[in-house]
PDB file of C-alpha atoms in Angstrom:
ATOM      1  CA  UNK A   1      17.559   0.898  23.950  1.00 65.00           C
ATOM      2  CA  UNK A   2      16.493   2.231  20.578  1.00 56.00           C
ATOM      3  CA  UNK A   3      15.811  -0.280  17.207  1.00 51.00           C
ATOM      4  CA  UNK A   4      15.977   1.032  13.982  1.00 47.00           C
ATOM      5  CA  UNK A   5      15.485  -0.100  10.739  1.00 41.00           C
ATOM      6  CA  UNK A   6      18.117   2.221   9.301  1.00 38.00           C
ATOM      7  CA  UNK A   7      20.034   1.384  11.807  1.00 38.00           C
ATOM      8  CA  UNK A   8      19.749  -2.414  10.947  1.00 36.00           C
ATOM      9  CA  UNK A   9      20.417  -1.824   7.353  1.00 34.00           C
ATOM     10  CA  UNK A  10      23.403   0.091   7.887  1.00 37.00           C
ATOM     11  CA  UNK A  11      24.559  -2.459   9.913  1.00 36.00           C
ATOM     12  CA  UNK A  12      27.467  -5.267   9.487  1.00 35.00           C
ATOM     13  CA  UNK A  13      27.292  -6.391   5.816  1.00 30.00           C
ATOM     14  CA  UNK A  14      30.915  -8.430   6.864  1.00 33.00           C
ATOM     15  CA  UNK A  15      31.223  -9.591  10.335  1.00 31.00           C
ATOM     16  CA  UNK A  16      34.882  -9.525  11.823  1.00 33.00           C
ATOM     17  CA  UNK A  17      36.795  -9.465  15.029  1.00 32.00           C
ATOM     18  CA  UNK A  18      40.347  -8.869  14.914  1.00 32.00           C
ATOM     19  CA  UNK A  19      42.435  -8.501  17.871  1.00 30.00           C
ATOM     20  CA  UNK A  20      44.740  -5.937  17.713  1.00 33.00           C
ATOM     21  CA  UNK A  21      48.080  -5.053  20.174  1.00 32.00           C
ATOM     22  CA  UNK A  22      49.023  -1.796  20.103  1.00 32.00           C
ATOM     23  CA  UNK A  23      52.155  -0.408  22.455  1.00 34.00           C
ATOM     24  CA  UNK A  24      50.860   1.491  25.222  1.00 42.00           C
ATOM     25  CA  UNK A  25      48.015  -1.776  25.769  1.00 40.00           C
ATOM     26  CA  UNK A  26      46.642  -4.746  24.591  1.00 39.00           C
ATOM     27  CA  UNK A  27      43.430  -3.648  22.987  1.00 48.00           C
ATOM     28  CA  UNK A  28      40.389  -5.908  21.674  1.00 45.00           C
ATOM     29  CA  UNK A  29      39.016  -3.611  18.579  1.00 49.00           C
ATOM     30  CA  UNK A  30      36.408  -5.664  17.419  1.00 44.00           C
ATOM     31  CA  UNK A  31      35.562  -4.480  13.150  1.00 41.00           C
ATOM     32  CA  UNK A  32      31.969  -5.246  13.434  1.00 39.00           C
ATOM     33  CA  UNK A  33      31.199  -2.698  10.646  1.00 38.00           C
ATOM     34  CA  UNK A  34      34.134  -2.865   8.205  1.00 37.00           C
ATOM     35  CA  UNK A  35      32.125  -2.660   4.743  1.00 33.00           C
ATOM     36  CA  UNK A  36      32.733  -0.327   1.703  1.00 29.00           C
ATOM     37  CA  UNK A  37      31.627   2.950   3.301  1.00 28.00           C
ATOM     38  CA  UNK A  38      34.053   2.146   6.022  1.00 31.00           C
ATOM     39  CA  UNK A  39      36.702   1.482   4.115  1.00 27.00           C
ATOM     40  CA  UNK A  40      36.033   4.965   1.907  1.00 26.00           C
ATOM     41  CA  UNK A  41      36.036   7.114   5.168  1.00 32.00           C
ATOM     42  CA  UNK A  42      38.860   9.531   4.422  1.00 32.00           C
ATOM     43  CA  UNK A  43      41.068   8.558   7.653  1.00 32.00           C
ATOM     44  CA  UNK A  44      41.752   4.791   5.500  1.00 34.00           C
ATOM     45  CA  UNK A  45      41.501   5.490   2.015  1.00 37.00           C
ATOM     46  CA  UNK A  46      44.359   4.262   0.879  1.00 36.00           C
ATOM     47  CA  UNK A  47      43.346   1.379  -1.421  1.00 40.00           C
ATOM     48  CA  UNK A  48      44.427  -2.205  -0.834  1.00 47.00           C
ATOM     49  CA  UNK A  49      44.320  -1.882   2.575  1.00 50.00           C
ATOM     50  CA  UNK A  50      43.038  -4.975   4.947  1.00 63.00           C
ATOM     51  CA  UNK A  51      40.885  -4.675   7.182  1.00 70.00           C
ATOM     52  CA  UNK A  52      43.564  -5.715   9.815  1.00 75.00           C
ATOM     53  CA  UNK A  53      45.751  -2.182   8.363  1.00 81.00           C
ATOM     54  CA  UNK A  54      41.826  -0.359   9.054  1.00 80.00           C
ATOM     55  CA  UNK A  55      41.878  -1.470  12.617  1.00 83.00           C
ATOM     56  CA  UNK A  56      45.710  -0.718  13.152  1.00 86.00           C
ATOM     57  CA  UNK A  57      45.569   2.857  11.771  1.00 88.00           C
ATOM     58  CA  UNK A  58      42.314   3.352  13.543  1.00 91.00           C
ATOM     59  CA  UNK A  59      43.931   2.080  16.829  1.00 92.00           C
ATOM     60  CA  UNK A  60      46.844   4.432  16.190  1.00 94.00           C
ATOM     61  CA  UNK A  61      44.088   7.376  15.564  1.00 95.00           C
ATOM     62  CA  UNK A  62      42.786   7.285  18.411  1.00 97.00           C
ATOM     63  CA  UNK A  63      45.585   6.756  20.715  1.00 96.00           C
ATOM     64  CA  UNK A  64      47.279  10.014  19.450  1.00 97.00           C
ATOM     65  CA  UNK A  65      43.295  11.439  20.657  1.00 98.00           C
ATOM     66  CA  UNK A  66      44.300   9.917  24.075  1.00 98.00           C
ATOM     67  CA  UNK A  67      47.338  11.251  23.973  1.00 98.00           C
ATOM     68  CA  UNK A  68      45.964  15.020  23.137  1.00 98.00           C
ATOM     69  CA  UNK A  69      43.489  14.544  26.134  1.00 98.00           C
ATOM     70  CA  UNK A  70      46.535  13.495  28.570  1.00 97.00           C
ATOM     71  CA  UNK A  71      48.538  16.526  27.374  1.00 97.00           C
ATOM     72  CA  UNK A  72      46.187  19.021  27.242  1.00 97.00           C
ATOM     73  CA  UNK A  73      44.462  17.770  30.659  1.00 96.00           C
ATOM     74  CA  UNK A  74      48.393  18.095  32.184  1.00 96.00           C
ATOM     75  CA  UNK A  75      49.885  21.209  30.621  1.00 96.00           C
ATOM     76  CA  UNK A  76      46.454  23.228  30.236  1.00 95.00           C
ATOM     77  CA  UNK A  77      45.507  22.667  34.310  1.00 95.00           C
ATOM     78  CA  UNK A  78      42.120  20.411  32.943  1.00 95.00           C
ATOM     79  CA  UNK A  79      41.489  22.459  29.674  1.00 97.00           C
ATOM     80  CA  UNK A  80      40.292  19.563  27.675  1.00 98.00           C
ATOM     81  CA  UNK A  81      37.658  21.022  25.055  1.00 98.00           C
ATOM     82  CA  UNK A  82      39.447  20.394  21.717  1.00 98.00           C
ATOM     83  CA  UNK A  83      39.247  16.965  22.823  1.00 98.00           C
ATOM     84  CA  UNK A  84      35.502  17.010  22.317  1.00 98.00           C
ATOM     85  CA  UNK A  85      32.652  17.697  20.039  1.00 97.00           C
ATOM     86  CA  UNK A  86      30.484  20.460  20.569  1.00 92.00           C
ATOM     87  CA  UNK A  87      27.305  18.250  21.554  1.00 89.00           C
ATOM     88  CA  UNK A  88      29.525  16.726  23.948  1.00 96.00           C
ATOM     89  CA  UNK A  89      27.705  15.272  27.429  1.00 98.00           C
ATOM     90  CA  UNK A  90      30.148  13.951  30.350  1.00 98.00           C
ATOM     91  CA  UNK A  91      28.244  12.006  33.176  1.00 97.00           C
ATOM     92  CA  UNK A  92      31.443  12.386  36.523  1.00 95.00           C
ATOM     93  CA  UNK A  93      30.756  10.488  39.343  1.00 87.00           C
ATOM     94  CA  UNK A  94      28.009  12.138  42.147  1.00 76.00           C
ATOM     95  CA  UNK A  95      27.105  14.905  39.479  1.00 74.00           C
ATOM     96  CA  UNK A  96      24.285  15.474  36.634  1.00 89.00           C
ATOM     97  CA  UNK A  97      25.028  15.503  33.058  1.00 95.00           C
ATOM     98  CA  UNK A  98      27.913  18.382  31.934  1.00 97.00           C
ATOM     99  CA  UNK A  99      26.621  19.080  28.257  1.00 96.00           C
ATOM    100  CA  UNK A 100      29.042  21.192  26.204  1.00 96.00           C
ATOM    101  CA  UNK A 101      32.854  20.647  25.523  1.00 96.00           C
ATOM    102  CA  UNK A 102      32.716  24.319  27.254  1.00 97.00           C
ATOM    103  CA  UNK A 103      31.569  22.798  30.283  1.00 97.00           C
ATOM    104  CA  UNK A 104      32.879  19.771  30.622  1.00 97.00           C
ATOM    105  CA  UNK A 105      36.597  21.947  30.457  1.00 97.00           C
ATOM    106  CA  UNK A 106      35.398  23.977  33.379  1.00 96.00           C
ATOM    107  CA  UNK A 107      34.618  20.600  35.290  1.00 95.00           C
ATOM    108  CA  UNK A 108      38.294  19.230  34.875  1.00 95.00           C
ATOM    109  CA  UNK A 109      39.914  22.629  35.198  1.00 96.00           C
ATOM    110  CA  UNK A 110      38.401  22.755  38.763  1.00 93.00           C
ATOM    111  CA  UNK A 111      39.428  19.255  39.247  1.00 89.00           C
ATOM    112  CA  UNK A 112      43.115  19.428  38.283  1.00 90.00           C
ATOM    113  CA  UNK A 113      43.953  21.162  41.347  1.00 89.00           C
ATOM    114  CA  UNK A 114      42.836  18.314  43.234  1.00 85.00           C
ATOM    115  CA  UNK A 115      43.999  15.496  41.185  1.00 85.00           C
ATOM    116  CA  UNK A 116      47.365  14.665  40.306  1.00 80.00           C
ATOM    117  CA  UNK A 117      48.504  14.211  36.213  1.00 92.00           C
ATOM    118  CA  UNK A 118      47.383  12.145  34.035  1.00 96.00           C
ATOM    119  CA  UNK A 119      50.294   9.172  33.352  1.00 95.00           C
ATOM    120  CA  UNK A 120      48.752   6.714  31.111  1.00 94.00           C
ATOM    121  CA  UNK A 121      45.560   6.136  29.270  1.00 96.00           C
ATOM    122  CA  UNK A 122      45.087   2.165  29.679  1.00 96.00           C
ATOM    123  CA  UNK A 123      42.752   1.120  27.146  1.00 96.00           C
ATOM    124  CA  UNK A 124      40.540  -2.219  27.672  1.00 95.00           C
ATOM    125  CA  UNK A 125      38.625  -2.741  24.276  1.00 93.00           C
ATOM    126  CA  UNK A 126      37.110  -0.792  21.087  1.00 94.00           C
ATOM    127  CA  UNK A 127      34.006  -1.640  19.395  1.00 92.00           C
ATOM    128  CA  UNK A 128      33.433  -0.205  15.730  1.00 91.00           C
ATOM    129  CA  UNK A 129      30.030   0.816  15.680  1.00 91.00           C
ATOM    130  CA  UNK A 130      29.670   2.960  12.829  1.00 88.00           C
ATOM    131  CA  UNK A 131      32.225   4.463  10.248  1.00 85.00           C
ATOM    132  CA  UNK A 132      32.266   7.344  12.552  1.00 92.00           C
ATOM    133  CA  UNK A 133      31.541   5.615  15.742  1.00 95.00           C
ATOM    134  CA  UNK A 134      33.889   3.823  18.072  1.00 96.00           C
ATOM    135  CA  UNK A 135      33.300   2.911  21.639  1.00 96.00           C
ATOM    136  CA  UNK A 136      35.834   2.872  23.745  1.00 96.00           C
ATOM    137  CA  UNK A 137      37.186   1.400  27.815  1.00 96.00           C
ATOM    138  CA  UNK A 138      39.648   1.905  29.712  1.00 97.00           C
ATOM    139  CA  UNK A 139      40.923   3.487  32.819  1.00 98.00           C
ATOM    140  CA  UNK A 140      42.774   6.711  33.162  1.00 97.00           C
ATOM    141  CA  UNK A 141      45.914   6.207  35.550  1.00 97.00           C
ATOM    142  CA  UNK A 142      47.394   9.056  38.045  1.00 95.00           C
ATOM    143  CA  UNK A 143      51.326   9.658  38.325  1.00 92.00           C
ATOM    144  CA  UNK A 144      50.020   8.130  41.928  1.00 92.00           C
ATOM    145  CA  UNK A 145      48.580   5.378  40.667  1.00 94.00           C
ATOM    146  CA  UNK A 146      45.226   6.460  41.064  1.00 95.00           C
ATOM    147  CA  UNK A 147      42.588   4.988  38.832  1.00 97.00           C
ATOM    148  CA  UNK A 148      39.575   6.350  36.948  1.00 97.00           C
ATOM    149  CA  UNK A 149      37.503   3.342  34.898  1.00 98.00           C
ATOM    150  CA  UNK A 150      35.670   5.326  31.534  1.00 98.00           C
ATOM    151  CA  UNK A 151      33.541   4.804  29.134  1.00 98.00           C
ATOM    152  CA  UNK A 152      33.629   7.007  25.549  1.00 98.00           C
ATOM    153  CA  UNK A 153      31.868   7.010  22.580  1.00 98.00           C
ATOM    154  CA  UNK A 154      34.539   8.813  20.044  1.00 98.00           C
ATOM    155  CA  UNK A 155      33.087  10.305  17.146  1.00 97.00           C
ATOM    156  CA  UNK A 156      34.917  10.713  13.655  1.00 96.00           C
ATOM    157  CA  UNK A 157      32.566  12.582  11.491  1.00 94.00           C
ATOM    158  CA  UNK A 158      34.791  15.827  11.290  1.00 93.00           C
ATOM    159  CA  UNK A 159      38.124  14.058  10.130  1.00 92.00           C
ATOM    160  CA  UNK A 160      39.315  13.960  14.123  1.00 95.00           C
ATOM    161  CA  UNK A 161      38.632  11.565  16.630  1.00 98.00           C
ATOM    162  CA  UNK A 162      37.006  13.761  19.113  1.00 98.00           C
ATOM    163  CA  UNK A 163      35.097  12.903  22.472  1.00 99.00           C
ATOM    164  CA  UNK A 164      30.963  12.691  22.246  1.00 98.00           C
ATOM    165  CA  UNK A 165      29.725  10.478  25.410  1.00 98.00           C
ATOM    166  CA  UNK A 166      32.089  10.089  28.555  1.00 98.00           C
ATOM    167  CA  UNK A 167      31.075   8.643  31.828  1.00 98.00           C
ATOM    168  CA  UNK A 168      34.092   8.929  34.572  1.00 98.00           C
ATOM    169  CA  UNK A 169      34.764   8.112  38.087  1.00 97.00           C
ATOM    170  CA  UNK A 170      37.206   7.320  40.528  1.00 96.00           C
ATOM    171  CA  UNK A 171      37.765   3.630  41.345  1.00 97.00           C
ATOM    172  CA  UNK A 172      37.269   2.552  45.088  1.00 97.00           C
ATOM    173  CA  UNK A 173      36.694  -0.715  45.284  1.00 93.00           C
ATOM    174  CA  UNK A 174      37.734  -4.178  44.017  1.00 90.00           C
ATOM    175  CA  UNK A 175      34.801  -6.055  44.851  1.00 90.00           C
ATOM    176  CA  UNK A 176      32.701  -7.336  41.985  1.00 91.00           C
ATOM    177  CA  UNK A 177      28.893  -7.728  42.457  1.00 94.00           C
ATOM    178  CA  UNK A 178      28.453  -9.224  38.880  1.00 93.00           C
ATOM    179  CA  UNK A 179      26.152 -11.511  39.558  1.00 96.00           C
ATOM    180  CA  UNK A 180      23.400  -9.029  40.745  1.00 97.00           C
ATOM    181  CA  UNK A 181      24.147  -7.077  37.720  1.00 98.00           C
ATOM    182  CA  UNK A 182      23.286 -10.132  35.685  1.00 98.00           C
ATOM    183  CA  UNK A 183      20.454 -10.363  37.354  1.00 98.00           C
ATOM    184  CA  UNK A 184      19.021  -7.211  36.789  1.00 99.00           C
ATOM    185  CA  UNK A 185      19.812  -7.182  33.169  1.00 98.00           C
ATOM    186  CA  UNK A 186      18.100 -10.726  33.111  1.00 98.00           C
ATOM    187  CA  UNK A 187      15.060  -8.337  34.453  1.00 98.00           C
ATOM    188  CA  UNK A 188      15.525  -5.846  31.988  1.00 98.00           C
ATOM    189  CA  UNK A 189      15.409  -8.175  29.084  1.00 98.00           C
ATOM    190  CA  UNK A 190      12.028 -10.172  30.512  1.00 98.00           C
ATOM    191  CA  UNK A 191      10.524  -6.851  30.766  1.00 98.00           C
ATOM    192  CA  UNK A 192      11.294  -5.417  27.418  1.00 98.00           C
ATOM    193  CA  UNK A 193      10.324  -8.800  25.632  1.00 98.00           C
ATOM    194  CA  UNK A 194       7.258  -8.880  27.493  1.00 98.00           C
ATOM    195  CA  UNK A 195       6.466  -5.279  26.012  1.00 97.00           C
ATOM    196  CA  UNK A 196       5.698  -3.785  29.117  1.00 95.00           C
ATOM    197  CA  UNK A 197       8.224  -0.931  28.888  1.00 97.00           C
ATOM    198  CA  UNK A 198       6.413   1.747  31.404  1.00 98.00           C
ATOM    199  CA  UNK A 199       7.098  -1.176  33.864  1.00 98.00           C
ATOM    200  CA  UNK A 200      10.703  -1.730  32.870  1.00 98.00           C
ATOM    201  CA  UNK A 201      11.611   1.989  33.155  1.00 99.00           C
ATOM    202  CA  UNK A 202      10.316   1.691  36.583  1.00 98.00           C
ATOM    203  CA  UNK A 203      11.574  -1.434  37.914  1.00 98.00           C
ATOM    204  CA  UNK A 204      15.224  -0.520  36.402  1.00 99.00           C
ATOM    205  CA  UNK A 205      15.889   2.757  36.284  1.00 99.00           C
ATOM    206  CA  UNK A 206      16.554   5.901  38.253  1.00 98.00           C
ATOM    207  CA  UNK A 207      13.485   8.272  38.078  1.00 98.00           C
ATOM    208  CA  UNK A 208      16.284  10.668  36.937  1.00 97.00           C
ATOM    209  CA  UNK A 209      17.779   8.565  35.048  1.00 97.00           C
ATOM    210  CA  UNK A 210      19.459   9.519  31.093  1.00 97.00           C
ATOM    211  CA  UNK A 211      19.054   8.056  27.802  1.00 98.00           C
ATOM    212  CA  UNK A 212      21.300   9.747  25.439  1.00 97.00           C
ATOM    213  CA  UNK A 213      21.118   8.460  21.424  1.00 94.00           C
ATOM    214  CA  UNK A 214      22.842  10.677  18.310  1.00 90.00           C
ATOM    215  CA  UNK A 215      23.171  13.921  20.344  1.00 90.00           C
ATOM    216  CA  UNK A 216      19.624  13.926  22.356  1.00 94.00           C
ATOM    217  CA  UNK A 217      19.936  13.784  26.268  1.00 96.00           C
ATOM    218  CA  UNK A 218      16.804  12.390  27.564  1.00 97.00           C
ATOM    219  CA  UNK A 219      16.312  12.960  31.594  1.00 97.00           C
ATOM    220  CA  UNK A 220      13.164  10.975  33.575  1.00 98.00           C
ATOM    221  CA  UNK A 221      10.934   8.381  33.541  1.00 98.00           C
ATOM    222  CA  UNK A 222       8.271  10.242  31.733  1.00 98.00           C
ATOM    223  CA  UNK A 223      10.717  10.672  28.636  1.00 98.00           C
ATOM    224  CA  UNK A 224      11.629   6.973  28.219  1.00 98.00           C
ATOM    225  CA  UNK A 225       8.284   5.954  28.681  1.00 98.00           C
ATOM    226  CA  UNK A 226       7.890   8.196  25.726  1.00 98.00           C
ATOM    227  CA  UNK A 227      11.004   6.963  24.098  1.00 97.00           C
ATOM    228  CA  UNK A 228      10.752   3.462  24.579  1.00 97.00           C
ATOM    229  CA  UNK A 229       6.924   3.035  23.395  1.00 96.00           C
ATOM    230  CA  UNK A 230       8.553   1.012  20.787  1.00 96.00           C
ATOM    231  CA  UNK A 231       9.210  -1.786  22.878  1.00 96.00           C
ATOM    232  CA  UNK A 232       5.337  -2.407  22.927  1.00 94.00           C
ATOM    233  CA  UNK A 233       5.524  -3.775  19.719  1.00 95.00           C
ATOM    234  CA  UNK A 234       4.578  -7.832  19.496  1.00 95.00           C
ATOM    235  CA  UNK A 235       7.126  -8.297  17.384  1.00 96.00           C
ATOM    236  CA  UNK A 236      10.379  -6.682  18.870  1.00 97.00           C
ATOM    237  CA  UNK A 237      12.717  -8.804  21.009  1.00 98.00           C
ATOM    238  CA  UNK A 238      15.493  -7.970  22.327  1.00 98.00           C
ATOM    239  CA  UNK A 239      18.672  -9.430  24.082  1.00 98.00           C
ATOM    240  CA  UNK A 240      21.769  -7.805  25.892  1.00 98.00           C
ATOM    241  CA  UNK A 241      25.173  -9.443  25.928  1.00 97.00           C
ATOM    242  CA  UNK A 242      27.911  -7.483  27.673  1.00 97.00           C
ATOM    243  CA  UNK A 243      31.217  -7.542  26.967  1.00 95.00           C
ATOM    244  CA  UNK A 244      32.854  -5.411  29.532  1.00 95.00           C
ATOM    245  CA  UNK A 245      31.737  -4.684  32.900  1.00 96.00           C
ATOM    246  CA  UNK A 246      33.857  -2.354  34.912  1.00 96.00           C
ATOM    247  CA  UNK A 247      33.504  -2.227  38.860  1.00 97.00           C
ATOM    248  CA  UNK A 248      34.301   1.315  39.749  1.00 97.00           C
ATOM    249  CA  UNK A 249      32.677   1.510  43.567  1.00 97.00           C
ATOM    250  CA  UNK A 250      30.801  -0.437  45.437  1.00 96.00           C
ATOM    251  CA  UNK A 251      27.765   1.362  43.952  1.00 96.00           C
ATOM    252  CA  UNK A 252      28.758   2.053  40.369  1.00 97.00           C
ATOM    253  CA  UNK A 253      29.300   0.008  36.929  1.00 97.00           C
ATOM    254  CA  UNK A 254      29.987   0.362  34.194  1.00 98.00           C
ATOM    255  CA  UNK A 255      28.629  -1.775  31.189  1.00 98.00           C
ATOM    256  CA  UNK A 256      29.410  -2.123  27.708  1.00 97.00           C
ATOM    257  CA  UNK A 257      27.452  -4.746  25.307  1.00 96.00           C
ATOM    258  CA  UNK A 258      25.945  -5.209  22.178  1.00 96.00           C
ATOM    259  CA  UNK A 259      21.837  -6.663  21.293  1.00 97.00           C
ATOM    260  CA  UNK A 260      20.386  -8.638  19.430  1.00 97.00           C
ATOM    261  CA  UNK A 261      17.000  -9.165  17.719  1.00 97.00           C
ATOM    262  CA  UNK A 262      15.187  -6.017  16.907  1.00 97.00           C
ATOM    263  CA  UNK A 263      18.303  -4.002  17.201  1.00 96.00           C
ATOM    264  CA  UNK A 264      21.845  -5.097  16.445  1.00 95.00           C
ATOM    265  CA  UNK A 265      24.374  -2.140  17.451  1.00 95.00           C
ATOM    266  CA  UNK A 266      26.239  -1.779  20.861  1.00 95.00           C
ATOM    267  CA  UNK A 267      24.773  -0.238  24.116  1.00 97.00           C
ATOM    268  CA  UNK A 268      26.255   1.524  27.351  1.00 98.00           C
ATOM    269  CA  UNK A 269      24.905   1.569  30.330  1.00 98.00           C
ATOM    270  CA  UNK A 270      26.156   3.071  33.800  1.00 98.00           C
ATOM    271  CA  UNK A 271      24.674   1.010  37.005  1.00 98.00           C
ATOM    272  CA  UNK A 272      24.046   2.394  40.433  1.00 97.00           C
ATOM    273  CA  UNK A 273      23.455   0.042  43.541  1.00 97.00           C
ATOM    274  CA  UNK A 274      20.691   1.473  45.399  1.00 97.00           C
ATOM    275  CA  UNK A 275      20.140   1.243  49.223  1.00 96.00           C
ATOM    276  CA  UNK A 276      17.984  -1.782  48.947  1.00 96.00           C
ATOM    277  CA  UNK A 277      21.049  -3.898  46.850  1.00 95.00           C
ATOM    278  CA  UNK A 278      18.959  -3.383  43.938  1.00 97.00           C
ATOM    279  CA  UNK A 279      21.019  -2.133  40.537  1.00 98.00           C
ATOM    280  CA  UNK A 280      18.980   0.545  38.746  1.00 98.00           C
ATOM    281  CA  UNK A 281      20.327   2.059  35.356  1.00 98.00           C
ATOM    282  CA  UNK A 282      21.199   5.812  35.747  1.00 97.00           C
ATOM    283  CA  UNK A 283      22.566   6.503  32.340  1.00 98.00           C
ATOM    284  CA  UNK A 284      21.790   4.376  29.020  1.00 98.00           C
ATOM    285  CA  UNK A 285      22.775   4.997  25.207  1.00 98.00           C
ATOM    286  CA  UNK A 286      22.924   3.641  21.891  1.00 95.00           C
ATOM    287  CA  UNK A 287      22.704   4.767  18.385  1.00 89.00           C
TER     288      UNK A 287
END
């Protein structure tokens, strides 16, 4: 986890959650950064508009992005790279980090053959981050009903919705170990706000384990010891609340929250149950 100060000034000068329901799903978009430069972005510039008509025509934006990713994935056997931006990093299921929209099309072209199309794009909720950052879950659903739980940060800087941090899998299990999730993340906070940060990189995460923050992919523990030196700090605190947790296997979660304290902006994190029943972090962004 990263705190900033520009980050914090930037940050929420009105605070509002509106609940939007859009056709295809019932989606929670929650505005947490609708101020002036949001409303200026060129996508809703239209004066007079509400903050309710923001969240509507940015809920209809990026469906139609959805819907370009189902279509090309079907009709272009997996070639998905205008969906994504050109620093792009996809984290699949029992692979390493795919960096490049180049890439990541050559990982779903050799996929298609083995998967069948794309039906629907179910989202769960969207979280407004930045006026150019919205995160995004949901589950990808197969003309045979087979399911695929995601995670995306979509980024708007260009003037299209595009595709910047994806985690994917395939979804095997119903069961829902929650509670030894919460415990580890318990852990993870008690370590961070004790400022011992070389110890919570080793108590919680993989020792290959990502941190990926405005277009820098981090790999190891000797990086986020590096990274997270910040945490050392007496004065930083910090606290995680998540807001959606998805089961996708008995060994993999993934986690969507926002902090508190030092830092105030949203977090993802991807969970892997090790051998011992211990949750470890593999992947974990912010911005």
């Amino acid at each position: 986890m990263k705190g900033s100060p520009f980050i914090l000034l930037f940050l929420m000068l009105s605070i509002s959650v509106v609940l939007v329901s859009i056709k295809r799903s019932s989606v929670s978009l929650y505005a947490t950064s609708l101020n002036n430069a949001f409303i200026s972005y060129d996508l809703m510039n239209a004066p007079g508009l509400s903050e309710k008509s923001l969240v509507e025509s940015l809920n209809v934006k990026l469906d139609e992005a959805n819907d370009k990713w189902v279509e090309d994935y079907n009709k272009k056997a997996g070639d998905v790279s205008e969906c994504y931006t050109e620093q792009c990093v996809l984290f699949p299921e029992n692979s390493k980090a795919i960096t490049g929209k180049t890439d990541i099309a050559q990982f779903y072209s050799q996929k298609y053959p083995n998967v069948s199309k794309v039906k629907t794009v179910q989202v769960k909720k969207r979280f407004i981050e930045t006026p150019t950052l919205i995160y995004e879950v949901g589950t990808l659903i197969t003309d045979k009903q087979e399911m695929y739980p995601y995670m995306v940060s979509w980024n708007g800087s260009k003037g299209t919705w595009q595709r910047e941090l994806e985690a994917t899998a395939k979804k095997t299990t119903s069961y829902n170990d929650s509670v030894q999730i919460d415990a580890a993340r318990e852990k993870w906070m008690q370590l961070c706000n004790a400022h011992n940060h070389q110890q919570l990189v080793k108590s919680l995460y993989l020792k290959d384990a990502y941190y990926y923050n405005k277009g820098r992919v981090l790999q190891g523990w000797e990086s986020l010891f590096t990274e997270y030196k910040y945490m050392s700090q007496p004065s930083y605190q910090l606290s995680l609340k998540p807001i959606s947790v998805l089961m996708v296997q008995p060994d993999l979660a993934y986690e969507v929250g926002k902090c508190s304290g030092s830092y105030g902006g949203h977090y993802m994190l991807v969970w892997e149950k090790q051998k011992d029943g211990e949750w470890k972090v593999s992947l974990d962004s912010n911005y």
